[in-house]
Each structure stands twice: as structure tokens, then as C-alpha cells.
């Protein structure tokens, strides 16, 4: 079983969205494959154009 990780999406306006997943590489790959548009994960929809950077960390 994979350990859950937190993925933090930091946006150009200073906002932050955090999701928890056991497959952070898959989520990052989905964002990397889109240069524009929207990404939906569970109940969160992210505009990938406005993402400044992504940070993955272990859940404490």
C-alpha cells in the first residue's frame, strides 16, 4: 500500500489548494500534460494555467 502524500498547488495570485493522494506522480503528470485548461480531481477543479508551482510532501 502506498503512503498518502499531500500535493500543494500554489497559484500566481497567492492561493493554495492541497489534495491528498497515494499517487502524486500521476497527478503531477496530468498537470504537466496540460498547458491550458482545467483539471478535475475528486471535488476540486484546478485551472492549470494559473499554477505557479507544485509541492509534494509527506503527511504528518
C-alpha positions in Angstrom: 0.0 0.0 0.0 1.3 3.4 -1.0 1.6 6.1 1.7 -0.6 9.1 1.1 1.1 12.4 0.2 -0.1 15.9 0.1 0.1 17.9 -3.1 0.1 21.6 -2.7 -0.9 23.7 -5.8 0.4 27.3 -5.4 -1.2 29.8 -7.7 0.0 33.0 -9.2 -2.4 35.1 -7.1 -1.1 33.6 -3.8 -3.8 31.0 -3.3 -3.1 27.4 -2.2 -5.1 24.2 -2.8 -4.0 21.0 -1.1 -5.1 17.5 -2.1 -4.2 14.1 -0.6 -3.4 11.2 -2.8 -1.4 7.9 -2.9 -0.4 8.6 -6.5 1.2 12.1 -6.6 3.3 11.3 -9.7 0.1 10.6 -11.6 -1.5 13.9 -10.6 1.7 15.9 -11.5 1.9 14.1 -14.9 -1.7 15.1 -15.6 -0.9 18.7 -14.9 2.3 18.6 -16.9 0.5 17.2 -19.9 -1.9 20.2 -20.0 -0.6 23.6 -20.9 -4.0 25.2 -20.6 -7.5 24.3 -19.3 -8.9 22.6 -16.3 -8.0 19.6 -14.3 -10.6 17.9 -12.1 -9.6 15.6 -9.2 -12.3 14.4 -6.9 -14.3 17.5 -6.0 -11.5 20.0 -6.8 -11.2 21.7 -10.2 -7.9 23.4 -10.9 -7.1 25.9 -13.7 -3.6 24.7 -14.7 -2.7 27.9 -16.4 -2.6 29.7 -13.0 -0.4 27.2 -11.2 2.9 28.7 -10.3 4.4 25.6 -8.7 3.5 22.3 -7.1 4.9 20.9 -3.9 4.6 17.3 -2.7 5.1 16.5 0.9 4.6 13.6 3.4 1.5 13.8 5.6 2.5 14.2 9.2 
